PDB file of C-alpha atoms in Angstrom:
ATOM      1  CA  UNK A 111       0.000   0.000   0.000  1.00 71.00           C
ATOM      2  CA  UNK A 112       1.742   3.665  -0.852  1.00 74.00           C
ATOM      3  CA  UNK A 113       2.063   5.833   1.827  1.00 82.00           C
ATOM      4  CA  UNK A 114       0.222   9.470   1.592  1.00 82.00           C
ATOM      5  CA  UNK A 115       3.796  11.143   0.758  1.00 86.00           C
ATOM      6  CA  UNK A 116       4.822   9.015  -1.349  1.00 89.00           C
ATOM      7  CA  UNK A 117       1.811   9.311  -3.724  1.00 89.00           C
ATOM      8  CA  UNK A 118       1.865  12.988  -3.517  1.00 89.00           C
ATOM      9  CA  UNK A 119       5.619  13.545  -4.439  1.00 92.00           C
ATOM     10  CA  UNK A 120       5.405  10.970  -7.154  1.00 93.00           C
ATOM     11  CA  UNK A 121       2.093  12.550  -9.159  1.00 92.00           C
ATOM     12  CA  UNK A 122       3.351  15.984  -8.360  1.00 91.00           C
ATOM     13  CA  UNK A 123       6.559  15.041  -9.328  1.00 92.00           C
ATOM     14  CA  UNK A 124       5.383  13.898 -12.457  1.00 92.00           C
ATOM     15  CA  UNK A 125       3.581  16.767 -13.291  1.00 89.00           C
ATOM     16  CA  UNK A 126       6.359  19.177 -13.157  1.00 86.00           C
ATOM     17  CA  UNK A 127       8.629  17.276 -13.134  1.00 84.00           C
ATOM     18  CA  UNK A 128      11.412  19.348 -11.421  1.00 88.00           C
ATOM     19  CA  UNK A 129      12.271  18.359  -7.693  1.00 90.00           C
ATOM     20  CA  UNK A 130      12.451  21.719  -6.838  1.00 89.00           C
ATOM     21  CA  UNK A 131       8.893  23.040  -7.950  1.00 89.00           C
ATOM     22  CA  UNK A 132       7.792  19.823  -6.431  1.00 91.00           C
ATOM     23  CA  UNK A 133       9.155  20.200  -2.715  1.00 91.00           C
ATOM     24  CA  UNK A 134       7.601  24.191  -3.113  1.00 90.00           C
ATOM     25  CA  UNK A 135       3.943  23.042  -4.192  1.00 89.00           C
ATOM     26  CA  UNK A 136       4.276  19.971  -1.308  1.00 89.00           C
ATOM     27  CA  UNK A 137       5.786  22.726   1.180  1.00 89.00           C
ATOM     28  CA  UNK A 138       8.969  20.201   2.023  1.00 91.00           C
ATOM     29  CA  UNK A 139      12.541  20.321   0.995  1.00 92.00           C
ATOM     30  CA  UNK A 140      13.734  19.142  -2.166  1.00 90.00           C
ATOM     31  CA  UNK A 141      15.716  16.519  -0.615  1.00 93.00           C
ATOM     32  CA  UNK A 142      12.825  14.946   0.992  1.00 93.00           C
ATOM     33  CA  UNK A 143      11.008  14.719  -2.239  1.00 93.00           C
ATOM     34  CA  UNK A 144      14.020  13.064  -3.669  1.00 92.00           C
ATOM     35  CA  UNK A 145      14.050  10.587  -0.604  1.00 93.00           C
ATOM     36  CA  UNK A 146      10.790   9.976  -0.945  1.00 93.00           C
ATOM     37  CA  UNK A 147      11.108   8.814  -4.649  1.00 94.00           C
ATOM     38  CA  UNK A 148      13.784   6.657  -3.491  1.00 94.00           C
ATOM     39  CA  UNK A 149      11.925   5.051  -1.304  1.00 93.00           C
ATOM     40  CA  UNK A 150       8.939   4.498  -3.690  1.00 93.00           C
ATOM     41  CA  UNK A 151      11.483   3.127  -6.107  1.00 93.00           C
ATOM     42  CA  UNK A 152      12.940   0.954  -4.260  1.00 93.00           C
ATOM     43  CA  UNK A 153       9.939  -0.777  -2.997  1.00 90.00           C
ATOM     44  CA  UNK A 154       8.402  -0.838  -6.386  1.00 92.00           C
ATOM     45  CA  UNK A 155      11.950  -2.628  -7.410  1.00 93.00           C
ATOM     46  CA  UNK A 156      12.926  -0.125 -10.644  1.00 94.00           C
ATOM     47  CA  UNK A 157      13.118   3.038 -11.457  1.00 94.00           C
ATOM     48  CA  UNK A 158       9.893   5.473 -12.314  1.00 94.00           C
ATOM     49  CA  UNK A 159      11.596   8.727 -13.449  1.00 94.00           C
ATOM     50  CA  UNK A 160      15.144   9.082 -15.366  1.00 93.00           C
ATOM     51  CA  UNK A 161      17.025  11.938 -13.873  1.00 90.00           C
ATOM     52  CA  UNK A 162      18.913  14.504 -15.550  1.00 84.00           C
ATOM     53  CA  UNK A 163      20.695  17.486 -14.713  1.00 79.00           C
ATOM     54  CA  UNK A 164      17.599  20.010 -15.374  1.00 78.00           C
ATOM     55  CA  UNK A 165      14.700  17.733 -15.226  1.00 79.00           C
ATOM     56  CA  UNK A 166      13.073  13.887 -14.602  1.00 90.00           C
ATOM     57  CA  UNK A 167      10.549  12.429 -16.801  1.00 92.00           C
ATOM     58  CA  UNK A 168       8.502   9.150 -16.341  1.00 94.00           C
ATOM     59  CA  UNK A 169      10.099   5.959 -16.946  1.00 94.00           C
ATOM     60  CA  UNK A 170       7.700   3.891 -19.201  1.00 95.00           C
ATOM     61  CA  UNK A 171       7.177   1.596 -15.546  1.00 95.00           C
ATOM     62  CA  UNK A 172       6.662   5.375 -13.890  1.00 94.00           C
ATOM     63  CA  UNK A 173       3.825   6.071 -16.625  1.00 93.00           C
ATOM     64  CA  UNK A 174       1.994   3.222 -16.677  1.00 93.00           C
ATOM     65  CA  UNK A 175       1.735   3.492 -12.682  1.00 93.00           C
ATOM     66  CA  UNK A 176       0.836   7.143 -13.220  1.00 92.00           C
ATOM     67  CA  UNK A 177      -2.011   6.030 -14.829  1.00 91.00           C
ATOM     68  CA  UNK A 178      -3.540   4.037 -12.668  1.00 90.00           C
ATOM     69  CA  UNK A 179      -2.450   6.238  -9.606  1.00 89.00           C
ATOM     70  CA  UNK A 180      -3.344   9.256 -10.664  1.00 88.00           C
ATOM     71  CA  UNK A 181      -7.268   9.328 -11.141  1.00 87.00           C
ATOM     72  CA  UNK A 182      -7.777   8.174  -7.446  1.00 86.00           C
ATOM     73  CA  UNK A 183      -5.183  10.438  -6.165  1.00 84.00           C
ATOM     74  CA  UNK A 184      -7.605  13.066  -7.823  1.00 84.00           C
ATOM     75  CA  UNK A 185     -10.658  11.627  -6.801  1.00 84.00           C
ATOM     76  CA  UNK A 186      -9.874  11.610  -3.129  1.00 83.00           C
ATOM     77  CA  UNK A 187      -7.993  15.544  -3.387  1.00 81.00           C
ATOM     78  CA  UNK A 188     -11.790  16.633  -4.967  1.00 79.00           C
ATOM     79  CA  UNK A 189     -13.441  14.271  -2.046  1.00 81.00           C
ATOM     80  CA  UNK A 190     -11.283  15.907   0.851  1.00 78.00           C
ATOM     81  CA  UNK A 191     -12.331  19.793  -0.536  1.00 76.00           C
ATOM     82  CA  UNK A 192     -15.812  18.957  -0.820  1.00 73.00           C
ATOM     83  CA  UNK A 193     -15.916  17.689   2.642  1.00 73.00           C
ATOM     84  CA  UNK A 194     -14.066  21.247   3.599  1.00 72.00           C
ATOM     85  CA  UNK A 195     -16.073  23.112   1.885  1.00 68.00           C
ATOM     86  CA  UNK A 196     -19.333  21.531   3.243  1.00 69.00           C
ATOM     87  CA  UNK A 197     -17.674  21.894   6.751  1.00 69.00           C
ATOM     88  CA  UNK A 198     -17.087  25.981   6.264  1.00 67.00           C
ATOM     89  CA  UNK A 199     -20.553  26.195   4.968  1.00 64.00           C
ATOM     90  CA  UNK A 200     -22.548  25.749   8.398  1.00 63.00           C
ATOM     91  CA  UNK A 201     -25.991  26.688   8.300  1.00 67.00           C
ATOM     92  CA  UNK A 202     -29.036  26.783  10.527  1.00 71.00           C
ATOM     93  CA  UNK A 203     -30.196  28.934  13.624  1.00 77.00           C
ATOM     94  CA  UNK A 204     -28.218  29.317  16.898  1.00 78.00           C
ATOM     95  CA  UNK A 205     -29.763  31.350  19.847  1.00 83.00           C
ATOM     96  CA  UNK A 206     -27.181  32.381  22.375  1.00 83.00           C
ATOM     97  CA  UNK A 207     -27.377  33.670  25.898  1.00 82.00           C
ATOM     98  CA  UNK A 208     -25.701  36.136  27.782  1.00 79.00           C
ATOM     99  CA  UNK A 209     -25.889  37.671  31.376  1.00 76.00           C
ATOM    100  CA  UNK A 210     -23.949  40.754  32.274  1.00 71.00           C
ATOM    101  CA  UNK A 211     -22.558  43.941  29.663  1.00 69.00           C
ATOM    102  CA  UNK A 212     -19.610  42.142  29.251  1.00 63.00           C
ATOM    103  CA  UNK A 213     -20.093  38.960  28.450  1.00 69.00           C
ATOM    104  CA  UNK A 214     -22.651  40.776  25.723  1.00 71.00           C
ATOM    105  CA  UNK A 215     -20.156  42.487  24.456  1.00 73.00           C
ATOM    106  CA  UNK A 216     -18.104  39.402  23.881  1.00 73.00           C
ATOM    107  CA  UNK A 217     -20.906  37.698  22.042  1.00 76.00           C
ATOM    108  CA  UNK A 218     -21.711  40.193  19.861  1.00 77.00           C
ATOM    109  CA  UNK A 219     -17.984  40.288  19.202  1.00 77.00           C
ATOM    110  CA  UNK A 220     -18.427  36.416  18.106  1.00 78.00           C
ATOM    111  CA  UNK A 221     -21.335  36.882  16.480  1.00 76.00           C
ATOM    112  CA  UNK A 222     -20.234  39.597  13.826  1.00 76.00           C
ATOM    113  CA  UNK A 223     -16.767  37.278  13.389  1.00 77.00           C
ATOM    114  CA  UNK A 224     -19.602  34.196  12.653  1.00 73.00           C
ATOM    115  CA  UNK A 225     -21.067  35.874  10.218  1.00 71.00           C
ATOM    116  CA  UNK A 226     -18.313  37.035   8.235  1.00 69.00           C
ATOM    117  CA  UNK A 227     -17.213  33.252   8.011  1.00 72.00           C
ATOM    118  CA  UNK A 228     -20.437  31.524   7.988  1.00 69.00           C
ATOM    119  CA  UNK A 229     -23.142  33.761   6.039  1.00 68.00           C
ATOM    120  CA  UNK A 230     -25.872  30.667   6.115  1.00 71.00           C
ATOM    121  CA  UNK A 231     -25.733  30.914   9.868  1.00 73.00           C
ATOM    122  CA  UNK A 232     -28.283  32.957  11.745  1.00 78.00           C
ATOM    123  CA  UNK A 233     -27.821  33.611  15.453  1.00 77.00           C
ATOM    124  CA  UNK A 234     -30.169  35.328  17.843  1.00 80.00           C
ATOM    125  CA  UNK A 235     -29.008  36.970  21.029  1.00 81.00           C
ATOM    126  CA  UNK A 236     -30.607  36.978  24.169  1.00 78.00           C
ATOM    127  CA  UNK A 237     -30.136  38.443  27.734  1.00 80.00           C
ATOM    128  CA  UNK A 238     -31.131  36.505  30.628  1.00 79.00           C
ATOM    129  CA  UNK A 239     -31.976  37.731  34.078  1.00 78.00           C
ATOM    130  CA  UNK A 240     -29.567  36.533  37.109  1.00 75.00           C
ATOM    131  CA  UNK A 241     -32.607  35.677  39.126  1.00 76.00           C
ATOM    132  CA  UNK A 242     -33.157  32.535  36.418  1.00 77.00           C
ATOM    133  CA  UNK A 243     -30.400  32.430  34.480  1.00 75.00           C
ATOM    134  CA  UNK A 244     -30.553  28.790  33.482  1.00 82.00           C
ATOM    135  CA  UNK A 245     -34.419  29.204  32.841  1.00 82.00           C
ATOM    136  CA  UNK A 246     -33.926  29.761  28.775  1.00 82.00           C
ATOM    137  CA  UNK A 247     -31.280  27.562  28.673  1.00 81.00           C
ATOM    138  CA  UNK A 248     -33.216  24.740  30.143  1.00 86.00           C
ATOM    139  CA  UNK A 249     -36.627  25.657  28.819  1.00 84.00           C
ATOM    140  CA  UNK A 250     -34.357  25.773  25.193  1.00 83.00           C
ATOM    141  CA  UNK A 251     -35.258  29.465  24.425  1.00 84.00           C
ATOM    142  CA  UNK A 252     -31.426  29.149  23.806  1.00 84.00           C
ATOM    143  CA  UNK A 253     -28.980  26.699  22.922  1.00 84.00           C
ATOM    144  CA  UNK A 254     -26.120  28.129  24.779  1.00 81.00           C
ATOM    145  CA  UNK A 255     -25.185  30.568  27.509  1.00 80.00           C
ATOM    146  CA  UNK A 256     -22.526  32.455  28.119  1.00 79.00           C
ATOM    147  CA  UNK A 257     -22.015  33.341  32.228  1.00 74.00           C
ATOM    148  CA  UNK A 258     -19.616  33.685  34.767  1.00 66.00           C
ATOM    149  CA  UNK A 259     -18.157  30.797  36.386  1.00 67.00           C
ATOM    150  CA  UNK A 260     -18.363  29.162  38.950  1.00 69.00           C
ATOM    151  CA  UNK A 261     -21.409  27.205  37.233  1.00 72.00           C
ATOM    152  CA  UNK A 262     -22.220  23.526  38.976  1.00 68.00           C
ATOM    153  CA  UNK A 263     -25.778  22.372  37.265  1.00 72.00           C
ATOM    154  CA  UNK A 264     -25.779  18.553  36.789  1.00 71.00           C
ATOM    155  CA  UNK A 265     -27.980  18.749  33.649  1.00 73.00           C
ATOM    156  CA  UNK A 266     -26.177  21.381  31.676  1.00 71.00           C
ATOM    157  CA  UNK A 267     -22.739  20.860  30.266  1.00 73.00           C
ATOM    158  CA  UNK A 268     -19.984  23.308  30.722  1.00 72.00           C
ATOM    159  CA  UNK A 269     -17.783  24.816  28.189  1.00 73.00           C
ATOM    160  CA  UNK A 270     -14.069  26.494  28.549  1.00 72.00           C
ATOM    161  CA  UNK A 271     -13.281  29.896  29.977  1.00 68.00           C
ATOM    162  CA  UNK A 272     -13.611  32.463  26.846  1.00 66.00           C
ATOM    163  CA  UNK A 273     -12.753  35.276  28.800  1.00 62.00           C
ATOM    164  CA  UNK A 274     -11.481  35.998  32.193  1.00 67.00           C
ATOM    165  CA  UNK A 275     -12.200  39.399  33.524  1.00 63.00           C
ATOM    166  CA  UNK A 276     -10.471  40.766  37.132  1.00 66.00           C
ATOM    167  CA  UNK A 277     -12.381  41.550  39.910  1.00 68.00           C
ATOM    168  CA  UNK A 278     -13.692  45.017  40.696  1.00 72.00           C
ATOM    169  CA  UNK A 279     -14.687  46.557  43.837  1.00 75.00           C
ATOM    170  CA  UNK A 280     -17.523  49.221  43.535  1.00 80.00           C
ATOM    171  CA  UNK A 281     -18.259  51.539  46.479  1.00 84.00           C
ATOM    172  CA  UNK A 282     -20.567  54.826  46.374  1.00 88.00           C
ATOM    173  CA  UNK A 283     -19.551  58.037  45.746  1.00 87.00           C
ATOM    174  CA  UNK A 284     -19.076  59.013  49.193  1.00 89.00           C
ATOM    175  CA  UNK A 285     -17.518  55.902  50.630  1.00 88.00           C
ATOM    176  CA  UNK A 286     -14.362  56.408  53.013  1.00 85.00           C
ATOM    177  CA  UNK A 287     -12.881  53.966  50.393  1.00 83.00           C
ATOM    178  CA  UNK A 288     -13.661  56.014  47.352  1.00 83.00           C
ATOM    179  CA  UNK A 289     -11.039  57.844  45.653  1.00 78.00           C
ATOM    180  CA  UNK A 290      -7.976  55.901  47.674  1.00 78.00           C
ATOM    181  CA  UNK A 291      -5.798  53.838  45.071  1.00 74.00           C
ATOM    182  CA  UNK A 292      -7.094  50.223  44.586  1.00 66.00           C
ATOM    183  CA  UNK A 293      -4.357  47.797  46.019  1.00 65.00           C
ATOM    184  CA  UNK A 294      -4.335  43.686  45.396  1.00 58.00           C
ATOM    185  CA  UNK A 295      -3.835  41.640  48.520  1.00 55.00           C
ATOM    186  CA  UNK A 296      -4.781  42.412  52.246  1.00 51.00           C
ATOM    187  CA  UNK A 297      -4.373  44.617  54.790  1.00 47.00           C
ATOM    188  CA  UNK A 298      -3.497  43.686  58.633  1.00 46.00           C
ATOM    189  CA  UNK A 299      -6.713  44.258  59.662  1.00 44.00           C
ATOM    190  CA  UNK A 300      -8.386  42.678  56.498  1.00 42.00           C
ATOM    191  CA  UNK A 301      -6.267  39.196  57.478  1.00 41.00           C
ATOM    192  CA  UNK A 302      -7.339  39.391  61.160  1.00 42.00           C
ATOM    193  CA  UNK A 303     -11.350  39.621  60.002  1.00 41.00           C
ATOM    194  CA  UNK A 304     -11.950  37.551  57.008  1.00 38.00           C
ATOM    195  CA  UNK A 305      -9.311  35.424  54.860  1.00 39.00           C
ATOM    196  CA  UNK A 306     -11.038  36.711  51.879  1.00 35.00           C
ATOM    197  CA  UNK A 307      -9.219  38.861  49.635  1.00 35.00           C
ATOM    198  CA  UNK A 308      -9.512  43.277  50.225  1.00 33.00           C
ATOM    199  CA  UNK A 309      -9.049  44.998  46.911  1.00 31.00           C
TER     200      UNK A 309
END
């Protein structure tokens, strides 16, 4: 059975047939393609291209198994960019949740980037409420959320972190705190009341 590399150097090969141009379509060196022909030689037992100094051509052994190679090699290249194609082309409807400004930033973000790739896709946005956040979600109003961690619901599956945003400490106006310089980590007295972290 030939190996993937060695049917693409040989058909390539014989369509340029220079080693060089070969190894630039194939993106490898030109002595790989040439050690990949020797390889494919020697376990086909002769030789299928006569070398000289500017060129190769097909040895009448090399043509005959060009022949037979070639329209499958063909058939599964078209196969493979059909299947990519189909794969970039995703269509249908996908209804997304958010809760919070910015996590709805961030999905609108994502949803304008969708749409430049995927033009048969059409997504609707929706805000939830904190008070039932999972209530679309389960009811299927939407067909994914996107919240703050920590989220531990048995019957919903959780995806990665898309976006990690630091904490923020929010005081009124005329708090003792407001206007002093926010500092990470904890004061004496902060350690002595709480282990929790004093921004």
């Amino acid at each position: 059975m030939l190996e993937r590399p060695e049917i693409e150097s040989f058909v390539v090969l014989a369509e340029e047939p220079r080693f060089g141009r070969t190894a630039e379509r194939l993106h490898v060196s030109r002595a790989r393609v040439s050690q990949t022909i020797r390889g494919l030689e020697r376990r086909v037992g002769a030789p299928l291209f006569e070398r000289t100094h500017r060129s190769v051509r097909l040895t009448p052994l090399g043509r005959r198994l060009h022949a037979e190679v070639e329209p499958g090699y063909r058939r599964i290249r078209a196969a493979l960019e059909r299947a990519r194609a189909e794969a970039r082309d995703v269509e249908g409807d996908l209804a997304v949740g958010y809760l919070g400004t910015a996590a709805g930033e961030f999905v609108l973000d994502v949803v304008r980037a969708l749409a430049g790739r995927h033009s048969g896709i059409e997504v609707r946005v929706h805000e939830t409420q904190s008070k039932d956040m999972f209530g679309p979600l389960r009811a299927g109003q939407v067909d994914m959320l996107v919240t703050q961690f920590p989220v531990a619901e048995g019957d919903l599956t959780r995806g990665p972190v898309v976006s990690r945003v630091p904490w923020v400490l929010a005081v009124a106006a005329n708090h003792p705190l407001a206007g002093r310089e926010a500092r990470w980590g904890r004061s004496r007295s902060a350690r002595r009341r709480s282990p929790s972290r004093a921004a």
